[in-house]
XYZ file of C-alpha atoms in Angstrom:
739
model
C 111.290 100.018 142.446
C 108.490 97.512 142.343
C 105.043 98.648 141.350
C 102.147 96.675 143.115
C 98.843 96.472 141.139
C 95.766 96.292 143.346
C 93.556 93.317 142.444
C 89.991 92.362 143.134
C 88.201 89.059 143.000
C 84.948 88.791 140.886
C 82.743 85.965 139.765
C 81.635 85.680 136.060
C 79.102 82.904 135.201
C 80.198 81.039 138.289
C 83.919 81.360 137.451
C 86.026 83.135 140.209
C 88.814 85.244 138.800
C 91.289 87.795 140.206
C 91.745 90.911 138.008
C 93.235 94.426 138.431
C 91.083 96.870 140.033
C 89.257 99.207 137.590
C 88.981 96.615 134.879
C 85.803 96.854 132.855
C 83.279 93.988 133.278
C 83.405 93.281 129.429
C 87.243 92.937 129.616
C 86.992 90.475 132.422
C 84.629 88.438 130.426
C 86.945 88.523 127.479
C 89.739 87.253 129.650
C 87.693 84.276 130.390
C 86.728 83.646 126.747
C 83.229 84.752 127.310
C 81.734 86.696 124.378
C 79.355 89.547 125.247
C 77.713 91.172 122.217
C 78.460 94.952 121.826
C 78.488 97.799 119.255
C 79.767 100.935 120.934
C 82.604 99.196 122.829
C 86.069 99.590 121.430
C 89.276 98.900 123.468
C 91.064 102.077 122.419
C 88.010 104.463 123.056
C 86.598 105.595 126.315
C 83.392 103.745 127.362
C 80.080 105.511 126.943
C 77.404 102.656 127.194
C 75.656 104.205 124.110
C 74.297 101.047 122.326
C 73.248 99.215 125.533
C 73.855 95.856 123.777
C 76.366 94.584 126.299
C 73.900 94.246 129.117
C 74.639 91.825 131.930
C 73.084 91.013 135.283
C 74.999 92.207 138.259
C 73.993 90.793 141.775
C 72.416 93.526 143.782
C 71.550 95.697 140.764
C 67.846 96.146 140.117
C 68.154 95.964 136.269
C 70.760 94.855 133.691
C 73.866 97.052 133.423
C 76.262 97.869 130.463
C 79.228 95.774 130.938
C 81.430 98.090 128.712
C 81.104 101.000 131.111
C 81.220 99.449 134.626
C 84.427 98.676 136.428
C 84.498 95.518 138.677
C 84.681 95.838 142.349
C 85.776 93.282 144.937
C 83.253 90.447 145.353
C 81.104 91.402 142.356
C 78.994 88.646 140.927
C 78.196 88.916 137.246
C 75.976 86.904 134.956
C 76.177 87.248 131.187
C 73.578 86.228 128.662
C 74.926 82.669 128.835
C 73.673 82.186 132.495
C 71.066 84.897 133.012
C 67.668 84.882 131.451
C 67.307 88.598 132.419
C 70.476 89.600 130.577
C 69.502 87.474 127.504
C 66.097 89.056 127.320
C 67.437 92.578 127.724
C 69.997 92.059 124.999
C 67.243 90.706 122.634
C 65.172 93.817 123.308
C 68.020 96.171 122.489
C 68.734 94.167 119.337
C 65.071 94.409 118.277
C 65.221 98.155 118.830
C 68.353 98.532 116.741
C 66.812 96.587 113.935
C 63.872 99.036 113.490
C 65.893 101.150 111.020
C 68.534 98.771 109.844
C 67.490 95.979 107.562
C 69.295 92.664 108.441
C 69.639 91.671 104.762
C 71.989 94.644 104.153
C 71.873 94.462 100.405
C 74.402 97.446 100.145
C 76.622 96.775 103.138
C 80.324 96.208 102.519
C 80.874 94.674 106.022
C 79.754 91.244 104.791
C 80.584 88.628 107.368
C 82.355 91.232 109.513
C 79.101 93.006 110.622
C 78.433 92.734 114.268
C 74.817 93.616 113.587
C 74.251 90.588 111.483
C 76.168 88.248 113.673
C 74.724 89.365 116.924
C 71.160 89.423 115.570
C 71.526 85.741 114.823
C 73.255 84.735 117.957
C 72.036 87.193 120.687
C 68.593 88.349 119.880
C 66.302 87.955 116.881
C 66.656 88.433 113.162
C 63.421 90.648 112.800
C 61.838 93.456 114.680
C 58.100 93.477 115.594
C 57.842 97.113 114.958
C 55.225 97.865 112.283
C 55.071 101.639 112.282
C 56.659 104.151 109.959
C 60.427 104.035 110.163
C 62.487 107.128 110.638
C 64.052 108.226 107.342
C 66.849 110.590 106.381
C 68.223 111.934 103.085
C 71.045 109.563 102.099
C 73.795 109.470 101.753
C 75.203 112.667 103.151
C 78.764 113.806 102.946
C 80.424 114.141 106.306
C 83.417 115.182 104.145
C 84.474 115.030 100.513
C 85.793 111.552 101.342
C 83.304 110.074 103.953
C 79.614 109.294 103.349
C 76.992 108.706 106.050
C 73.736 106.681 105.762
C 71.905 107.887 108.811
C 69.195 105.239 108.527
C 71.876 102.498 109.197
C 73.391 104.417 112.150
C 72.795 102.924 115.587
C 74.248 105.866 117.484
C 77.165 103.891 118.938
C 79.241 107.010 118.933
C 82.371 105.161 117.883
C 82.989 107.617 115.072
C 82.499 110.729 117.237
C 84.612 109.330 120.012
C 87.470 108.524 117.563
C 87.363 111.946 116.100
C 87.588 113.601 119.432
C 89.721 111.211 121.527
C 92.256 109.812 118.922
C 92.508 112.355 116.084
C 91.626 115.498 117.914
C 89.287 116.621 114.996
C 85.860 116.872 116.773
C 83.923 118.001 113.636
C 81.723 114.892 113.535
C 79.529 114.583 116.545
C 76.069 113.451 117.790
C 73.390 116.049 117.084
C 70.057 116.425 118.633
C 68.803 114.379 121.639
C 66.515 111.449 122.349
C 64.715 109.977 119.446
C 66.012 112.610 117.056
C 69.700 111.933 117.958
C 71.841 111.574 114.739
C 75.476 111.751 113.632
C 76.436 114.865 111.764
C 78.978 117.568 111.260
C 79.535 120.535 113.535
C 78.111 123.748 112.238
C 78.070 122.412 108.724
C 81.780 122.314 108.676
C 83.427 119.180 106.935
C 84.979 116.556 108.865
C 88.569 118.034 108.390
C 90.805 115.292 109.399
C 93.783 113.240 108.193
C 92.306 110.205 109.907
C 88.678 110.244 108.896
C 88.930 106.823 107.117
C 89.224 105.205 110.639
C 85.654 106.165 111.352
C 84.606 103.988 108.380
C 86.506 101.029 109.586
C 85.370 101.155 113.212
C 81.666 101.687 112.366
C 80.035 98.482 113.312
C 77.131 98.566 110.992
C 78.263 100.009 107.755
C 76.689 103.434 108.162
C 79.864 105.112 106.963
C 81.744 104.492 103.790
C 84.190 106.151 101.507
C 82.854 108.167 98.589
C 84.580 105.900 96.105
C 83.398 102.598 97.629
C 79.944 104.169 98.242
C 77.925 101.521 100.121
C 78.528 98.793 97.546
C 77.816 95.167 98.594
C 80.760 93.016 99.653
C 81.574 90.739 96.644
C 82.020 87.010 97.413
C 85.356 86.970 95.663
C 86.920 89.815 97.749
C 90.384 88.679 98.942
C 92.043 90.368 101.833
C 95.813 90.413 102.356
C 98.114 91.950 104.967
C 100.683 94.494 103.635
C 102.723 97.463 104.730
C 102.100 101.198 103.878
C 104.489 102.788 101.460
C 103.479 106.470 102.074
C 105.653 107.458 105.060
C 108.120 106.160 107.681
C 105.550 105.398 110.372
C 105.545 101.798 109.189
C 101.722 101.142 109.392
C 100.439 97.576 108.893
C 97.576 97.638 106.416
C 94.935 95.241 104.960
C 94.483 95.421 101.244
C 91.249 94.181 99.749
C 91.611 92.868 96.200
C 89.039 91.714 93.641
C 89.924 90.372 90.286
C 93.464 91.818 90.332
C 92.200 95.309 91.344
C 92.611 96.980 94.707
C 89.276 97.818 95.984
C 90.170 99.343 99.322
C 92.790 99.571 102.092
C 92.318 99.350 105.794
C 94.404 99.534 108.974
C 95.658 96.232 110.297
C 95.835 95.688 114.068
C 99.560 96.256 114.987
C 99.653 97.211 118.683
C 103.367 97.846 118.543
C 103.147 100.335 115.746
C 99.854 101.750 114.390
C 97.515 100.065 116.758
C 94.178 99.950 114.820
C 94.647 103.215 112.955
C 96.082 104.638 109.804
C 96.010 107.936 107.954
C 93.727 108.721 105.138
C 96.822 108.864 102.761
C 97.625 105.241 103.609
C 94.035 104.273 103.356
C 92.931 105.894 100.157
C 96.022 106.757 98.098
C 96.333 103.592 96.006
C 94.981 104.218 92.505
C 98.459 105.396 91.373
C 99.410 101.759 91.174
C 97.227 101.159 88.220
C 96.902 104.417 86.372
C 99.330 105.538 83.544
C 101.671 102.589 84.230
C 104.676 101.799 82.085
C 104.096 98.361 80.665
C 107.300 97.726 78.727
C 110.901 99.075 78.386
C 111.577 102.227 76.293
C 114.752 103.011 74.512
C 115.667 106.294 72.686
C 116.353 105.609 69.021
C 118.615 107.364 66.444
C 115.938 109.898 65.887
C 115.627 110.935 69.453
C 112.350 109.275 70.097
C 111.441 106.850 72.986
C 110.250 103.715 71.524
C 109.011 100.455 73.049
C 111.453 97.567 72.921
C 112.146 94.085 74.441
C 113.609 93.558 77.883
C 116.772 91.923 76.421
C 117.393 94.877 74.198
C 116.557 97.498 76.866
C 118.972 95.743 79.354
C 121.769 95.652 76.701
C 121.508 99.317 75.829
C 121.247 100.306 79.527
C 124.340 98.231 80.346
C 126.350 99.588 77.468
C 125.484 103.188 78.283
C 126.255 102.832 81.968
C 129.613 100.973 81.112
C 130.620 104.094 79.224
C 129.792 106.614 82.106
C 131.115 104.104 84.742
C 132.568 105.874 87.793
C 131.182 109.212 86.397
C 127.657 108.114 87.081
C 125.434 109.595 89.732
C 122.792 107.300 91.356
C 119.655 108.895 92.759
C 116.911 106.884 94.359
C 113.470 107.815 95.449
C 111.978 107.455 98.960
C 109.720 104.487 98.191
C 112.328 101.729 97.705
C 112.421 98.654 99.885
C 115.419 97.480 101.832
C 115.950 94.847 99.108
C 115.843 97.499 96.385
C 118.194 99.769 98.405
C 120.790 97.059 98.862
C 120.682 96.493 95.143
C 121.190 100.054 94.341
C 124.096 100.445 96.872
C 125.815 97.296 95.442
C 125.214 98.344 91.827
C 126.568 101.902 92.495
C 129.806 100.683 94.254
C 130.550 97.248 92.888
C 129.388 97.560 89.320
C 129.797 101.329 88.617
C 132.517 102.014 91.104
C 131.084 105.346 92.249
C 130.291 106.798 95.621
C 128.066 109.453 94.043
C 124.943 107.949 95.390
C 122.163 109.344 97.591
C 118.676 108.327 98.629
C 117.744 111.808 99.747
C 115.496 113.312 97.026
C 115.222 116.590 98.865
C 117.334 119.389 100.427
C 120.517 117.918 101.943
C 123.689 118.974 103.758
C 127.078 117.534 104.561
C 126.214 118.124 108.195
C 123.163 115.821 107.812
C 125.385 113.218 106.084
C 127.674 113.039 109.079
C 124.669 113.002 111.507
C 123.042 110.098 109.789
C 126.234 108.088 109.578
C 127.183 108.523 113.189
C 123.750 108.769 115.020
C 121.267 106.768 112.928
C 122.861 104.228 110.476
C 122.765 100.740 111.806
C 120.704 101.495 114.975
C 117.475 99.655 115.604
C 114.654 100.233 118.095
C 116.678 102.681 120.274
C 113.439 104.637 120.404
C 110.093 102.971 119.730
C 106.475 103.959 119.745
C 106.091 102.599 123.280
C 108.958 104.899 124.378
C 107.113 107.836 122.990
C 104.096 107.165 125.148
C 106.309 106.583 128.248
C 108.522 109.687 127.682
C 108.313 112.552 130.216
C 109.104 115.068 127.526
C 109.634 114.950 123.740
C 111.383 117.748 121.791
C 110.520 118.120 118.094
C 113.166 119.643 115.772
C 112.311 120.242 112.053
C 109.519 117.928 112.441
C 105.762 118.223 112.186
C 104.220 114.850 113.206
C 100.773 115.294 111.912
C 101.971 116.081 108.424
C 105.156 114.097 108.255
C 104.600 110.870 110.345
C 100.898 110.793 111.374
C 101.052 107.740 113.668
C 103.804 109.406 115.705
C 101.310 112.195 116.045
C 98.636 109.894 117.275
C 101.002 108.289 119.815
C 102.254 111.667 121.055
C 98.727 112.923 121.441
C 97.652 109.880 123.310
C 100.558 110.324 125.719
C 99.910 113.938 126.168
C 96.225 113.538 126.896
C 97.206 110.843 129.454
C 99.377 113.491 131.131
C 102.464 111.352 130.657
C 104.330 113.382 128.117
C 104.995 117.108 127.517
C 105.688 117.891 123.867
C 107.915 120.793 122.796
C 108.412 121.977 119.183
C 111.187 124.178 117.852
C 109.266 125.958 115.022
C 108.285 129.440 113.724
C 104.664 128.987 114.888
C 102.374 126.597 116.761
C 100.719 124.322 114.301
C 97.265 122.756 114.692
C 98.953 119.476 115.422
C 100.973 120.930 118.279
C 97.844 122.329 119.859
C 96.112 118.927 119.676
C 99.170 117.460 121.567
C 98.838 120.205 124.169
C 102.400 121.083 123.069
C 104.487 124.136 123.957
C 106.129 126.172 121.055
C 109.709 127.183 121.363
C 109.676 129.987 118.858
C 112.513 129.991 116.311
C 112.535 131.287 112.720
C 114.808 129.680 110.096
C 118.438 129.998 111.029
C 117.556 130.929 114.710
C 116.957 127.379 115.814
C 120.437 126.496 117.093
C 120.279 128.787 120.191
C 116.721 127.600 120.896
C 117.850 123.999 120.786
C 120.756 124.710 123.127
C 118.478 126.357 125.676
C 115.945 123.548 125.550
C 118.036 121.583 128.039
C 115.710 122.648 130.902
C 112.637 121.190 129.044
C 114.172 117.666 128.965
C 113.960 115.085 131.764
C 117.215 113.130 131.270
C 117.037 109.605 129.996
C 113.173 109.695 130.086
C 113.151 112.328 127.369
C 113.343 111.989 123.622
C 114.471 114.317 120.880
C 112.708 113.667 117.437
C 114.541 115.135 114.472
C 112.894 115.440 111.134
C 114.552 115.479 107.737
C 113.955 119.249 107.481
C 116.632 119.770 110.144
C 119.112 119.273 107.351
C 118.129 122.743 106.143
C 119.142 124.390 109.478
C 122.965 125.022 109.597
C 124.308 123.662 112.901
C 120.988 122.241 114.151
C 121.939 118.592 113.906
C 125.307 119.198 115.810
C 123.299 121.064 118.447
C 120.791 118.271 118.825
C 123.588 115.732 119.359
C 125.217 118.009 121.935
C 121.844 118.448 123.693
C 121.212 114.709 123.788
C 124.743 114.047 125.279
C 124.361 116.872 127.865
C 120.860 115.786 129.075
C 120.931 112.086 128.502
C 117.927 112.285 126.281
C 117.511 109.630 123.425
C 117.682 110.666 119.950
C 115.470 109.538 116.982
C 115.455 110.546 113.308
C 112.180 110.505 111.457
C 112.312 110.976 107.662
C 109.206 111.604 105.680
C 109.307 108.675 103.280
C 108.969 104.888 103.845
C 112.174 103.880 102.165
C 114.636 106.398 103.676
C 115.583 104.583 106.793
C 116.174 101.351 104.931
C 118.157 103.056 102.245
C 120.363 104.677 104.847
C 121.071 101.316 106.465
C 121.829 99.920 103.004
C 124.609 102.465 102.537
C 122.862 104.819 100.098
C 124.668 107.774 101.510
C 127.453 109.533 99.835
C 130.368 109.000 102.172
C 133.333 110.079 100.036
C 131.107 111.020 97.070
C 128.613 113.614 96.043
C 125.190 114.237 97.573
C 121.978 114.781 95.738
C 122.567 118.557 95.181
C 126.129 118.053 94.122
C 125.402 115.290 91.691
C 122.759 117.409 89.914
C 125.127 120.431 89.919
C 128.033 118.363 88.428
C 126.014 116.527 85.829
C 127.424 117.407 82.408
C 130.946 117.993 83.780
C 132.303 115.559 86.314
C 129.061 113.504 86.338
C 128.390 112.087 82.837
C 125.531 109.647 83.518
C 122.563 109.325 85.822
C 120.719 106.242 87.154
C 117.414 107.510 88.584
C 115.004 105.438 90.636
C 111.788 107.066 91.189
C 112.835 110.688 91.717
C 110.379 113.474 90.564
C 111.519 117.010 89.817
C 109.375 118.476 92.635
C 111.259 116.268 95.130
C 114.674 118.195 94.718
C 115.303 121.919 94.951
C 117.905 121.669 92.214
C 116.921 121.600 88.571
C 116.789 117.832 87.966
C 115.288 118.034 84.445
C 118.129 120.395 83.279
C 120.680 118.062 84.721
C 119.151 115.148 82.675
C 119.371 117.169 79.540
C 123.087 117.765 80.260
C 123.929 114.094 80.935
C 125.398 111.890 78.296
C 123.273 108.908 79.320
C 120.283 108.520 81.653
C 118.543 105.327 82.943
C 115.255 105.664 84.702
C 113.601 102.944 86.728
C 109.897 103.941 87.140
C 106.436 102.781 87.549
C 104.697 105.362 85.324
C 105.337 108.001 82.829
C 106.958 111.236 84.307
C 108.864 114.223 83.249
C 112.131 112.200 84.033
C 111.167 109.234 81.813
C 110.327 111.532 78.990
C 113.960 112.737 78.907
C 115.762 109.516 79.807
C 117.737 107.347 77.291
C 116.411 104.046 78.730
C 113.262 103.684 80.719
C 112.763 100.403 82.668
C 109.390 99.666 84.210
C 109.490 98.296 87.807
C 106.830 96.958 90.055
C 104.757 98.903 92.536
C 104.284 97.814 96.116
C 101.203 95.710 95.355
C 103.103 93.605 92.866
C 106.188 92.562 94.853
C 107.542 91.132 98.012
C 109.668 93.452 100.150
C 110.415 95.091 103.463
C 110.162 98.719 104.534
C 112.178 99.743 107.569
C 110.398 102.310 109.563
C 111.836 105.205 111.609
C 112.167 102.940 114.692
C 114.458 100.603 112.610
C 111.621 98.022 112.687
C 111.302 95.879 109.521
C 107.765 95.883 107.950
C 107.696 92.991 105.558
C 104.950 92.410 102.964
C 104.107 90.087 100.171
C 102.681 90.902 96.739
C 98.883 91.179 96.950
C 98.386 91.239 93.159
C 101.207 88.993 91.570
C 101.620 90.412 88.167
C 103.442 88.781 85.237
C 106.248 91.067 84.054
C 106.325 93.219 87.200
C 109.889 93.266 88.275
C 111.411 94.922 91.360
C 114.267 97.643 91.159
C 116.539 94.984 92.641
C 115.854 92.241 89.843
C 116.235 94.936 87.145
C 119.634 96.134 88.551
C 120.674 92.439 88.930
C 119.966 91.921 85.289
C 121.973 94.959 84.105
C 124.816 93.769 86.394
C 124.710 90.340 84.639
C 124.908 92.141 81.199
C 128.113 93.761 82.418
C 129.443 90.428 83.664
C 129.080 91.174 87.376
C 126.829 90.176 90.262
C 125.224 92.055 93.186
C 126.242 91.233 96.739
C 124.619 92.218 99.977
C 127.359 93.699 102.202
C 127.409 95.463 105.566
C 128.434 98.875 104.273
C 128.735 100.544 107.638
C 131.126 97.964 109.099
C 133.872 99.072 106.810
C 133.289 102.834 106.073
C 134.999 105.581 107.863
C 132.308 107.872 109.175
C 132.808 111.590 108.666
C 133.046 113.925 111.724
C 129.867 115.871 112.702
C 130.850 119.464 112.289
C 128.293 122.248 112.514
C 127.997 124.358 109.317
C 127.716 127.998 110.185
C 124.617 129.854 108.901
C 125.332 132.742 106.502
C 123.940 136.097 107.413
C 120.774 137.258 105.780
C 120.080 140.810 104.748
C 116.329 141.211 104.617
C 115.307 143.955 102.110
C 111.982 145.728 102.161
C 109.205 143.409 100.892
C 111.072 140.267 101.877
C 110.951 137.561 104.525
C 112.684 134.314 105.425
C 110.902 131.295 104.137
C 109.722 128.443 106.441
C 107.882 125.487 104.655
C 107.061 121.878 104.826
C 104.658 119.634 102.941
C 101.137 118.906 104.093
C 100.408 115.199 104.463
C 97.960 115.578 101.581
C 99.341 117.549 98.745
C 100.196 117.053 95.009
C 102.523 114.178 95.545
C 102.633 111.605 92.670
C 101.401 108.700 94.962
C 98.191 110.618 95.637
C 97.270 111.122 92.030
C 94.003 109.809 90.632
C 92.174 110.145 93.970
C 89.908 113.142 93.662
C 87.879 112.464 96.859
C 91.085 112.366 98.862
C 92.431 115.475 97.197
C 89.289 117.324 98.124
C 90.032 116.836 101.770
C 93.580 118.280 101.579
C 94.128 121.326 103.680
C 93.870 124.648 101.882
C 97.168 126.302 101.374
C 97.644 129.646 103.290
C 100.376 132.125 103.862
C 101.318 132.780 107.468
C 102.944 135.966 108.839
C 103.242 137.451 112.348
C 101.232 140.547 113.208
C 104.346 142.564 113.199
C 105.647 141.309 109.865
C 102.204 141.606 108.233
C 102.109 145.209 109.402
C 105.623 145.925 108.018
C 104.626 144.418 104.763
C 101.299 146.381 104.747
C 99.162 143.218 104.473
C 95.914 142.464 106.149
C 94.348 139.194 107.213
C 92.629 137.207 104.449
C 94.106 139.088 101.571
C 95.471 137.010 98.685
C 99.201 136.986 99.064
C 102.098 136.188 96.761
C 105.314 134.561 97.914
C 107.858 134.302 95.148
C 111.388 133.311 94.470
C 112.690 133.279 90.892
C 110.228 130.967 89.101
C 108.726 129.538 92.159
C 105.573 131.011 93.635
C 102.744 130.563 96.009
C 99.464 132.537 95.927
C 97.173 131.961 98.941
C 95.118 133.787 101.569
C 97.067 135.475 104.390
C 96.475 134.148 107.918
C 98.055 136.414 110.492
C 99.330 134.052 113.192
C 99.831 135.273 116.727
C 103.012 134.146 118.445
C 104.765 133.433 115.127
C 108.445 134.462 114.674
C 108.891 137.875 112.995
C 110.417 138.314 109.582
C 109.248 134.849 108.672
C 106.758 133.654 106.126
C 105.324 130.211 106.037
C 103.643 128.384 103.123
C 103.197 124.682 102.357
C 105.269 123.068 99.739
C 103.833 121.247 96.709
C 100.260 122.020 97.551
C 97.438 123.429 95.358
C 98.136 127.201 95.042
C 101.762 126.721 96.130
C 104.510 125.478 93.768
C 107.328 126.438 96.034
C 109.985 123.803 96.107
C 112.622 125.582 98.294
C 114.453 124.863 101.493
C 113.610 126.823 104.575
C 115.852 129.802 105.170
C 115.552 131.353 101.610
C 114.785 134.942 101.270
C 111.520 135.326 99.295
C 109.458 138.236 98.235
C 106.028 138.741 99.865
C 103.310 141.041 98.518
C 99.543 141.355 97.817
C 98.560 139.509 94.726
C 98.473 141.870 91.846
C 101.047 144.351 93.370
């Protein structure tokens, strides 16, 4: 079927051009290479004509018109400031008006040469205002949130920030207040700008009126160096820009990547970078005869590591974290199988299952771009299983919300309750408590529209017995395409590199067998809170432990050899995002002595007289059959409920440490129960509620949630007030704090 686009003929500055009907005047000018000054215009936001800077003369109109808000019509004749004295004079007048409250010298503006106000005042208008009266003043700066500051005196009321909050993020807590001359940007009813994406309002502000609390309206230094890079925080694969000064990261911004993150990123990717420079390991550590970790040289540390791993050999378990690059993952896979001779290797530092192992081997490994961001926007329906996009892959959330608001896509979620993110996507909840999901997935066929439908499966589906088999069956029955979205940046690349225990033990089994069948451990960036099993106890049982880490942790404190490795800013590498798209980056701060995991493993292999090769693991391995694991029956005793949980985007994760302003914007932990379950447990809304399992606990206010599955309790994992680190489906005790 051929789609015909209606076109119209317009004239711009004497040039006749044919363009699609409905195109904005300012976009037509851009097509011709004609620059029209603007502030409020942004290609990804709806036009509002708020700043009036982009005025042009249109034949037949009595006065200049805003080019960012008027669509062309057939035969329209347009004159920009380049050919129209009327348009030029109008633009100069608007610029003079905007300069009343905004000094052109900008002594505290970080925009530097990127400021449209400065540039346009010199090219389209005048550098000074003739206004001699008393300027409007405001208290400054004010906190829009704990992370975002606003200088109202610099604001030109372009409404970019408020439109982004409403149209893109779906968090309309920052808005234009008052009217007329008193109009100003503020927060709704004194509520903080509660958004995972607030940093984007800083970046799209054209005049530097918004800034982060840490950067705090400092002037742009002359020696600030900007470099493109890729985000290490999740599997979205965002392109970033990192600003560095004197070997220190000053800030990070979103890079324009239309095929992935467009011009946006989340606050975690924008602000969570101080971890790269705080409490860093600077030299290798080796445990001496007295049991103390002491600094040593690289050659000595490599010799000790090689000797210890040679002894444990095939009885060594290899556990990698989720932040490794493809290059590092390939090195770990080769080291485990070619040097140690073990298949006890797993990249999944979380709850796992053999069903998930077979699912990943058969459905995900080796596939690339079967489902893309563009496909999400074009899909008629999207089914979410074990996946909360806003918390676990925020750019996927933005794309799905964009598609839903356009009316293209209907989002369905198999979950115990409707999250705030699902509401922002106008999604529909398919209610299912833990261990009840399989039947709901099976019955979801009517919601999917054949090949124009997509099923997105999160890593938490591994906690649901039978869910992954049910998802595969559903995809085959309906023709829907299937995509797996892990939470961490390195997981997809690690899977493709072969860091999956085909014929070996998975993460849980390695930890359980340590001290018996597993004698040694090679650990790359895994924290105790990442795994539900007792990792620290396993380390104490092991005969020999080597840790590759960037900073001091509970794991390094128990290891026999600690080898410092480079963080993402110090090395070249590639992350592979959930699409299977490679996101390469280069070191933004080349640091002497900063060595990648791959280089360290290569040196240990050399000490053992071997070398590491890069082989296509999946071309030769026999993939296990995908068999549904039956769910065990649960007997819910009085005072108990079935746990459902996932991590908030902003939590107590190690890569978010040392960023207090970001931490202050994290969502408050709450306990969620259905009205029926709350009544059964004799709990009332707002009461401080305790959720406990053995030594794990969460204490948070109760939020009674309508439409939630009964006999289920939900709390976030690894958040302030919640130290629960358990897979969904566990039986936990629920009671009022103090009882």
